[in-house]
Short mmCIF file of C-alpha atoms in Angstrom, two decimals:
data_model
loop_
_atom_site.label_atom_id
_atom_site.label_comp_id
_atom_site.label_asym_id
_atom_site.label_seq_id
_atom_site.Cartn_x
_atom_site.Cartn_y
_atom_site.Cartn_z
CA UNK A 1 -45.16 17.41 -41.99
CA UNK A 2 -44.22 14.48 -39.66
CA UNK A 3 -40.88 14.85 -37.83
CA UNK A 4 -38.49 12.08 -38.18
CA UNK A 5 -37.90 10.54 -34.70
CA UNK A 6 -34.26 10.75 -33.75
CA UNK A 7 -32.62 7.54 -32.16
CA UNK A 8 -30.93 7.63 -28.79
CA UNK A 9 -27.25 7.75 -29.30
CA UNK A 10 -25.65 4.36 -28.82
CA UNK A 11 -23.49 4.16 -25.81
CA UNK A 12 -19.68 4.25 -26.54
CA UNK A 13 -18.07 0.82 -26.97
CA UNK A 14 -15.83 -0.36 -24.22
CA UNK A 15 -12.24 0.15 -25.25
CA UNK A 16 -8.81 0.88 -23.49
CA UNK A 17 -8.10 4.65 -22.81
CA UNK A 18 -6.55 6.15 -25.82
CA UNK A 19 -2.83 7.25 -25.63
CA UNK A 20 -3.80 11.00 -25.96
CA UNK A 21 -6.18 10.85 -22.93
CA UNK A 22 -3.58 9.27 -20.61
CA UNK A 23 -1.78 11.45 -18.13
CA UNK A 24 1.77 10.42 -18.55
CA UNK A 25 2.83 12.03 -15.27
CA UNK A 26 0.43 10.02 -13.31
CA UNK A 27 1.31 6.79 -15.15
CA UNK A 28 5.17 7.43 -14.37
CA UNK A 29 4.49 8.09 -10.81
CA UNK A 30 2.33 4.90 -10.56
CA UNK A 31 5.17 2.99 -12.04
CA UNK A 32 7.73 4.48 -9.66
CA UNK A 33 5.64 3.59 -6.73
CA UNK A 34 4.93 -0.04 -7.84
CA UNK A 35 8.54 -0.70 -8.52
CA UNK A 36 9.26 0.81 -5.04
CA UNK A 37 6.87 -1.48 -3.45
CA UNK A 38 8.23 -4.46 -5.33
CA UNK A 39 11.75 -3.69 -3.88
CA UNK A 40 10.18 -3.95 -0.33
CA UNK A 41 8.43 -7.18 -1.25
CA UNK A 42 11.20 -9.01 -3.04
CA UNK A 43 12.73 -10.57 0.05
CA UNK A 44 9.41 -11.82 1.27
CA UNK A 45 8.73 -13.75 -2.05
CA UNK A 46 11.34 -16.34 -1.14
CA UNK A 47 13.09 -15.76 2.10
CA UNK A 48 12.26 -17.42 5.34
CA UNK A 49 11.57 -15.79 8.80
CA UNK A 50 14.62 -14.25 10.35
CA UNK A 51 16.35 -14.15 6.92
CA UNK A 52 17.84 -10.67 7.72
CA UNK A 53 19.59 -11.79 10.98
CA UNK A 54 22.72 -12.68 9.12
CA UNK A 55 23.39 -9.17 7.96
CA UNK A 56 21.17 -6.59 9.81
CA UNK A 57 23.91 -5.64 12.24
CA UNK A 58 26.90 -6.25 9.93
CA UNK A 59 27.85 -3.06 7.92
CA UNK A 60 30.56 -5.10 5.98
CA UNK A 61 27.75 -7.09 4.35
CA UNK A 62 26.38 -5.66 1.18
CA UNK A 63 22.92 -6.78 2.06
CA UNK A 64 23.03 -4.54 5.08
CA UNK A 65 23.37 -1.51 2.91
CA UNK A 66 20.81 -2.68 0.34
CA UNK A 67 18.35 -3.15 3.05
CA UNK A 68 19.19 0.15 4.67
CA UNK A 69 18.58 2.04 1.36
CA UNK A 70 15.34 0.15 1.01
CA UNK A 71 14.11 0.91 4.44
CA UNK A 72 15.16 4.63 4.37
CA UNK A 73 14.38 5.49 0.67
CA UNK A 74 11.30 3.21 -0.09
CA UNK A 75 9.59 1.86 3.01
CA UNK A 76 6.45 3.68 3.68
CA UNK A 77 7.17 6.48 0.99
CA UNK A 78 6.07 4.21 -1.94
CA UNK A 79 2.84 3.05 -0.25
CA UNK A 80 2.11 6.83 0.50
CA UNK A 81 2.78 7.70 -3.05
CA UNK A 82 0.72 4.79 -4.48
CA UNK A 83 -2.18 5.83 -2.08
CA UNK A 84 -2.16 9.43 -3.21
CA UNK A 85 -2.14 8.33 -6.96
CA UNK A 86 -4.95 5.94 -6.28
CA UNK A 87 -7.04 8.85 -4.76
CA UNK A 88 -6.19 10.98 -7.76
CA UNK A 89 -7.29 8.17 -10.09
CA UNK A 90 -10.73 8.12 -8.35
CA UNK A 91 -11.15 11.79 -8.87
CA UNK A 92 -10.02 11.53 -12.52
CA UNK A 93 -12.27 8.62 -13.25
CA UNK A 94 -15.38 10.33 -11.72
CA UNK A 95 -14.78 13.62 -13.39
CA UNK A 96 -14.32 12.16 -16.83
CA UNK A 97 -17.44 10.14 -16.61
CA UNK A 98 -19.44 12.94 -15.37
CA UNK A 99 -18.20 15.36 -18.05
CA UNK A 100 -19.28 12.53 -20.58
CA UNK A 101 -22.82 12.48 -18.99
CA UNK A 102 -22.49 9.04 -17.77
CA UNK A 103 -23.74 7.51 -14.55
CA UNK A 104 -20.72 7.18 -12.34
CA UNK A 105 -21.77 5.33 -9.18
CA UNK A 106 -22.52 2.04 -10.89
CA UNK A 107 -19.33 2.12 -13.09
CA UNK A 108 -17.06 2.97 -10.22
CA UNK A 109 -18.42 0.33 -7.82
CA UNK A 110 -18.11 -2.26 -10.63
CA UNK A 111 -14.52 -1.21 -11.15
CA UNK A 112 -13.89 -1.63 -7.45
CA UNK A 113 -15.56 -4.99 -7.53
CA UNK A 114 -13.22 -6.25 -10.13
CA UNK A 115 -10.31 -4.94 -7.99
CA UNK A 116 -11.55 -6.83 -4.91
CA UNK A 117 -11.96 -9.90 -7.05
CA UNK A 118 -8.48 -9.83 -8.55
CA UNK A 119 -7.14 -9.34 -4.96
CA UNK A 120 -8.86 -12.52 -3.85
CA UNK A 121 -7.60 -14.47 -6.87
CA UNK A 122 -4.01 -13.22 -6.06
CA UNK A 123 -4.26 -14.09 -2.29
CA UNK A 124 -6.21 -17.44 -2.56
CA UNK A 125 -5.38 -18.67 -6.03
CA UNK A 126 -1.90 -17.38 -6.81
CA UNK A 127 -1.20 -17.48 -3.09
CA UNK A 128 0.33 -14.10 -2.42
CA UNK A 129 -0.82 -12.88 0.87
CA UNK A 130 0.88 -9.50 0.43
CA UNK A 131 -1.70 -8.33 -2.20
CA UNK A 132 -3.21 -4.98 -1.74
CA UNK A 133 -5.97 -4.91 -4.37
CA UNK A 134 -8.43 -6.48 -2.11
CA UNK A 135 -7.89 -3.67 0.48
CA UNK A 136 -7.68 -0.93 -2.13
CA UNK A 137 -11.07 -2.07 -3.54
CA UNK A 138 -12.83 -1.71 -0.28
CA UNK A 139 -11.00 1.45 0.60
CA UNK A 140 -11.96 2.87 -2.91
CA UNK A 141 -15.77 2.26 -2.05
CA UNK A 142 -15.40 4.28 1.10
CA UNK A 143 -13.29 7.05 -0.59
CA UNK A 144 -15.97 7.60 -3.26
CA UNK A 145 -18.35 8.63 -0.62
CA UNK A 146 -16.05 11.58 0.10
CA UNK A 147 -15.32 12.68 -3.46
CA UNK A 148 -17.50 15.90 -3.12
CA UNK A 149 -16.08 17.01 0.19
CA UNK A 150 -14.33 20.32 0.04
CA UNK A 151 -10.51 20.03 -0.20
CA UNK A 152 -9.95 22.05 3.01
CA UNK A 153 -11.95 19.56 4.96
CA UNK A 154 -9.95 16.64 3.40
CA UNK A 155 -6.72 18.46 4.45
CA UNK A 156 -8.00 19.11 7.98
CA UNK A 157 -8.89 15.28 8.02
CA UNK A 158 -5.20 14.20 7.52
CA UNK A 159 -3.92 14.97 10.97
CA UNK A 160 -7.12 13.52 12.41
CA UNK A 161 -6.63 10.32 10.57
CA UNK A 162 -2.93 10.17 11.63
CA UNK A 163 -3.95 10.61 15.30
CA UNK A 164 -6.50 7.87 14.93
CA UNK A 165 -3.95 5.52 13.28
CA UNK A 166 -1.21 6.24 15.90
CA UNK A 167 -3.74 5.66 18.71
CA UNK A 168 -4.99 2.37 17.20
CA UNK A 169 -1.47 1.24 16.66
CA UNK A 170 -0.38 2.07 20.15
CA UNK A 171 -3.41 0.36 21.57
CA UNK A 172 -2.59 -2.82 19.62
CA UNK A 173 1.02 -3.02 20.66
CA UNK A 174 -0.03 -2.30 24.18
CA UNK A 175 -2.52 -5.29 23.94
CA UNK A 176 0.33 -7.41 22.64
CA UNK A 177 2.74 -6.27 25.38
CA UNK A 178 0.10 -7.05 28.08
CA UNK A 179 -0.31 -10.56 26.62
CA UNK A 180 3.39 -11.14 26.60
CA UNK A 181 3.82 -10.06 30.12
CA UNK A 182 0.96 -12.30 31.18
CA UNK A 183 2.62 -15.14 29.20
CA UNK A 184 5.97 -14.70 30.86
CA UNK A 185 4.44 -14.55 34.29
CA UNK A 186 2.45 -17.71 33.73
CA UNK A 187 5.69 -19.45 32.29
CA UNK A 188 7.60 -18.33 35.41
CA UNK A 189 4.85 -19.77 37.62
CA UNK A 190 4.83 -22.93 35.67
CA UNK A 191 8.61 -23.28 36.09
CA UNK A 192 8.30 -22.99 39.76
CA UNK A 193 5.66 -25.81 39.78
CA UNK A 194 2.97 -23.45 41.09
CA UNK A 195 -0.63 -24.29 40.18
CA UNK A 196 -1.80 -21.99 37.39
CA UNK A 197 -5.01 -20.07 37.56
CA UNK A 198 -7.54 -20.16 34.70
CA UNK A 199 -6.32 -16.70 33.63
CA UNK A 200 -2.74 -17.84 33.46
CA UNK A 201 -3.70 -21.00 31.41
CA UNK A 202 -5.65 -18.74 29.10
CA UNK A 203 -2.75 -16.28 28.69
CA UNK A 204 -0.57 -19.32 27.48
CA UNK A 205 -3.17 -20.25 24.93
CA UNK A 206 -3.63 -16.57 23.74
CA UNK A 207 0.12 -15.84 23.41
CA UNK A 208 0.60 -19.07 21.40
CA UNK A 209 -2.14 -18.08 19.00
CA UNK A 210 -0.59 -14.63 18.68
CA UNK A 211 2.84 -15.99 18.22
CA UNK A 212 1.99 -18.33 15.45
CA UNK A 213 0.41 -15.42 13.38
CA UNK A 214 2.69 -12.39 14.12
CA UNK A 215 5.89 -13.47 15.91
CA UNK A 216 6.71 -17.06 14.89
CA UNK A 217 9.49 -18.64 17.26
CA UNK A 218 12.37 -20.60 15.96
CA UNK A 219 10.52 -23.85 15.63
CA UNK A 220 7.45 -22.25 13.94
CA UNK A 221 9.76 -20.55 11.60
CA UNK A 222 11.29 -23.96 10.58
CA UNK A 223 7.90 -25.45 10.16
CA UNK A 224 6.61 -22.44 8.17
CA UNK A 225 9.61 -22.75 5.69
CA UNK A 226 8.92 -26.49 5.33
CA UNK A 227 5.46 -25.86 4.43
CA UNK A 228 6.34 -23.12 1.94
CA UNK A 229 8.71 -25.56 0.23
CA UNK A 230 5.97 -28.24 -0.10
CA UNK A 231 3.19 -28.88 -2.74
CA UNK A 232 0.62 -26.36 -3.77
CA UNK A 233 -2.06 -27.85 -1.44
CA UNK A 234 0.15 -27.51 1.75
CA UNK A 235 1.18 -24.01 0.78
CA UNK A 236 -2.43 -23.09 0.07
CA UNK A 237 -3.73 -24.55 3.44
CA UNK A 238 -0.99 -22.45 5.23
CA UNK A 239 -1.35 -19.22 3.47
CA UNK A 240 -5.07 -18.95 2.87
CA UNK A 241 -6.05 -18.50 6.51
CA UNK A 242 -3.13 -15.90 6.88
CA UNK A 243 -4.42 -13.94 3.91
CA UNK A 244 -7.67 -12.89 5.69
CA UNK A 245 -5.51 -11.66 8.71
CA UNK A 246 -2.96 -9.66 6.78
#
């Protein structure tokens, strides 16, 4: 008697995660982290450079205390919380797909691709250079490679990453400091009408390029504010180059 061939089961249709499958604690923590990050970004949405000078040293100003609470209670902490939740989300996604017998790598990298794409849209179309989806997408692609590393090794890697981050940050600021010192010396020489060397001329150019991006002077700040209050094309031409540097 001939056996009736069995058909391969159809792949499950794409659909949102059902309510019963969601981890409400993770969702709640993610919401807290996002709202905390929002508190830090609200001033950047509309305020110009040096906006905090009017209250940062005036305890009688309510904005002083609002800024202090955000800096102490949310700055850094919400980013750390969101980063941890992102990592937990990676593990949950991978484990659920593996338990269902599905190929994980292709699905995960497709997920990260969409994250990167939405980040690019936010930064270059909606013109929000503070977007983090682009960075998280690429970080997720790297994190995925370490998903099977034993937890003890991941824990041991935390201080190592902290040391690397601290060292890199210190080197960056030392580099900026050296450029500033060279710039001040070149300016002093120019004020005394001394002939500038090629290195001194180069230090003037390098500091000016750094100043425009990271530490705008008062005139730059006014010009930046004017551009941000202009039409979409002007704002886009100003922000899009910055988006690649943030």
